[in-house]
Amino acid sequence: MSADLTHIDTWLFDLDNTLYPAESGFMAAIVDRMTDFVEKVTGLPRDQAYALQKTYLAEHGLTLKGMMIHHGVDPQEFHAIFHDMSLEALAHDPDLLAALERLPGRRLIFTNADAVHAERVLARLGLAHLFDDVFHIGSAGYEPKPSVQAFERITAAHAVDPAATAFFEDSERNLAPAHDLGMTTVLVGPWAAQSTAPFVHHRTDKLAPFLANARLREAA
């Protein structure tokens, strides 16, 4: 059954593993670089560096946040490690482009990545022209999803009406504060069907067909 999204006029999208499939392996390459960085900064063996990275992710919503708090890491230095990554794993998806184009209202990116990474990925996917703005980790004052402050800041920056907003994410826990604000939440990815979280309204393994089949409000 198609989702009823006739009340939506603001569309928030996470970036990584949401606007491209998790199966691409691109996010795994990002995690490898993060582990390299944690290993270098802390001097820990790789397995312990990986474990610490995951601990910071769980505790702070973002590895970078833990590295800033506990190791004094400069966020610019951290983000620079991703700026030369190969984008070959990312491919244009004509179906997704068409599905995004039919959405009425404005489209925004809401990502824990930085501006350069977001711009590179969107350009590679051929989707940059479809979005009104990218609200990145710097825009949020380095308060990452799922912190309430991150949602408060994007809501204030773009005068977002939660009741008329849908938020698409591959990370289940990042949808909880969106739900609490009154947004419609959509979990995206191969694991979405397994979710039983009460704060998830819709679940889909693929973004394009979900958007293509959704019921939308009439264009003004």
XYZ file of C-alpha atoms in Angstrom:
220
model
C 0.000 0.000 0.000
C 1.346 3.441 -0.902
C 2.172 5.835 1.932
C -0.114 8.821 2.440
C 2.207 11.828 2.409
C -0.358 14.360 1.243
C 0.339 16.495 4.331
C 4.062 16.868 3.572
C 5.666 19.939 2.008
C 9.170 19.720 3.544
C 11.319 16.686 2.785
C 14.384 16.023 4.956
C 16.864 13.412 3.757
C 19.864 11.911 5.432
C 22.720 11.479 2.960
C 24.958 8.440 3.437
C 23.247 5.040 3.058
C 19.960 6.845 2.411
C 20.346 8.575 -0.971
C 22.472 5.682 -2.188
C 22.153 1.992 -1.238
C 24.050 0.598 1.717
C 25.096 -2.273 -0.539
C 27.367 0.126 -2.446
C 30.029 -0.358 0.210
C 30.839 3.356 0.241
C 29.978 3.768 3.911
C 32.202 0.812 4.784
C 35.091 2.660 3.134
C 34.265 5.731 5.221
C 34.351 3.632 8.395
C 37.750 2.239 7.390
C 39.145 5.755 7.134
C 37.618 6.689 10.478
C 39.289 3.697 12.083
C 42.608 4.713 10.485
C 42.208 8.166 12.006
C 41.314 6.915 15.491
C 44.236 4.501 15.351
C 46.627 7.301 14.401
C 45.392 9.769 17.041
C 45.173 7.309 19.945
C 48.002 4.903 19.112
C 45.675 1.994 19.845
C 45.861 -1.306 17.942
C 43.385 -1.364 15.067
C 40.809 -3.612 16.722
C 40.744 -1.384 19.799
C 40.607 1.759 17.651
C 37.601 0.322 15.830
C 35.921 -0.518 19.139
C 36.553 2.991 20.448
C 35.159 4.497 17.267
C 31.962 2.496 17.730
C 31.793 3.494 21.395
C 31.984 7.181 20.511
C 29.363 6.692 17.811
C 27.009 5.053 20.315
C 27.633 7.589 23.079
C 27.749 10.808 21.069
C 25.930 10.063 17.806
C 29.148 10.728 15.893
C 32.705 9.426 16.134
C 33.967 12.970 15.600
C 32.137 14.263 18.673
C 33.910 11.751 20.899
C 37.248 12.564 19.301
C 36.663 16.276 19.883
C 35.665 15.814 23.527
C 38.247 13.232 24.564
C 41.193 13.906 22.237
C 40.900 17.571 21.242
C 40.556 16.716 17.564
C 40.025 19.594 15.118
C 36.871 18.790 13.104
C 38.424 20.261 9.958
C 41.335 17.826 10.236
C 38.940 14.934 10.766
C 36.711 15.750 7.798
C 39.676 16.253 5.480
C 40.375 12.503 5.535
C 37.222 11.891 3.478
C 37.636 14.614 0.861
C 39.776 12.570 -1.527
C 37.779 9.348 -1.324
C 36.969 7.606 -4.568
C 33.283 7.944 -5.480
C 33.291 5.098 -7.982
C 30.981 3.006 -5.795
C 28.222 5.618 -6.173
C 26.047 5.538 -9.280
C 23.300 7.661 -10.795
C 19.834 6.297 -10.116
C 17.368 7.668 -12.713
C 14.424 6.238 -10.766
C 15.450 8.061 -7.602
C 16.000 11.305 -9.497
C 12.500 11.080 -10.997
C 10.960 10.189 -7.637
C 12.619 13.144 -5.918
C 11.591 15.520 -8.692
C 7.899 14.776 -8.138
C 7.970 15.801 -4.475
C 6.036 19.028 -3.853
C 7.619 21.679 -1.659
C 11.253 21.908 -0.589
C 13.898 19.243 -0.164
C 16.718 19.509 2.371
C 19.716 17.352 3.240
C 20.214 16.746 6.970
C 23.565 15.029 7.472
C 26.198 14.441 10.141
C 28.842 14.757 7.411
C 30.505 18.039 6.484
C 29.674 20.335 3.582
C 32.476 19.170 1.274
C 31.565 15.499 1.623
C 27.881 16.229 1.066
C 28.583 18.316 -2.030
C 30.865 15.662 -3.519
C 28.371 12.849 -2.956
C 25.369 14.792 -4.242
C 27.284 15.859 -7.350
C 28.370 12.276 -8.014
C 24.780 11.060 -7.651
C 23.517 13.820 -9.938
C 21.083 15.050 -7.291
C 22.603 18.336 -6.093
C 20.205 20.514 -8.105
C 17.175 18.963 -6.408
C 17.947 20.216 -2.900
C 17.332 23.681 -1.504
C 20.067 23.409 1.118
C 22.456 21.068 2.902
C 22.250 21.241 6.692
C 25.569 19.623 7.626
C 27.385 19.006 10.893
C 28.926 22.486 10.826
C 25.472 24.013 10.345
C 24.407 22.182 13.501
C 27.325 23.545 15.515
C 28.794 20.030 15.661
C 25.758 18.712 17.505
C 25.029 15.509 15.575
C 21.837 13.588 15.078
C 20.226 12.154 17.153
C 20.748 15.035 19.596
C 17.674 17.159 20.166
C 19.806 20.277 19.599
C 20.563 19.208 16.035
C 16.854 18.964 15.264
C 16.109 22.240 17.016
C 18.794 23.964 14.937
C 17.608 22.716 11.550
C 14.015 23.483 12.511
C 14.957 27.044 13.454
C 17.303 27.597 10.504
C 14.705 26.601 7.926
C 11.453 27.448 9.730
C 10.483 23.784 9.540
C 6.921 22.844 10.486
C 7.347 19.308 11.857
C 3.719 18.402 11.165
C 4.314 18.983 7.438
C 7.757 17.366 7.313
C 8.952 13.862 6.420
C 12.387 12.670 7.492
C 14.160 9.812 5.694
C 17.018 8.015 7.493
C 18.926 4.736 7.473
C 19.678 5.029 11.213
C 16.674 4.049 13.311
C 17.667 5.986 16.413
C 17.995 9.231 14.442
C 14.269 9.045 13.727
C 13.230 9.123 17.394
C 13.675 12.896 17.967
C 12.053 13.616 14.593
C 9.011 11.623 15.675
C 8.908 13.397 19.030
C 8.803 16.733 17.216
C 5.856 15.553 15.132
C 7.592 14.659 11.861
C 6.643 11.717 9.690
C 9.523 9.241 9.895
C 10.727 6.833 7.208
C 13.405 4.205 7.858
C 15.368 3.331 4.718
C 17.604 0.342 4.025
C 17.818 -3.447 3.850
C 17.245 -3.717 7.619
C 14.215 -1.409 7.723
C 11.615 -4.185 7.542
C 12.978 -5.674 10.770
C 12.364 -2.497 12.753
C 9.620 -2.562 15.366
C 10.354 0.899 16.783
C 7.124 2.754 17.588
C 8.629 6.038 16.389
C 9.046 4.759 12.813
C 5.991 5.457 10.656
C 7.141 3.888 7.381
C 9.800 1.353 6.407
C 11.305 0.697 2.986
C 14.340 -1.142 1.701
C 14.573 1.119 -1.370
C 13.922 4.858 -1.388
C 12.992 5.369 -5.058
C 9.942 3.063 -5.269
C 8.655 4.288 -1.905
C 8.707 7.910 -3.106
C 7.409 7.021 -6.565
C 4.362 5.284 -5.121
C 3.602 7.682 -2.260
C 0.455 9.769 -2.360
C 1.421 13.456 -2.483
C -0.428 16.716 -2.119
C -1.497 18.513 -5.249
C 0.930 21.133 -6.489
C -0.270 24.666 -5.774
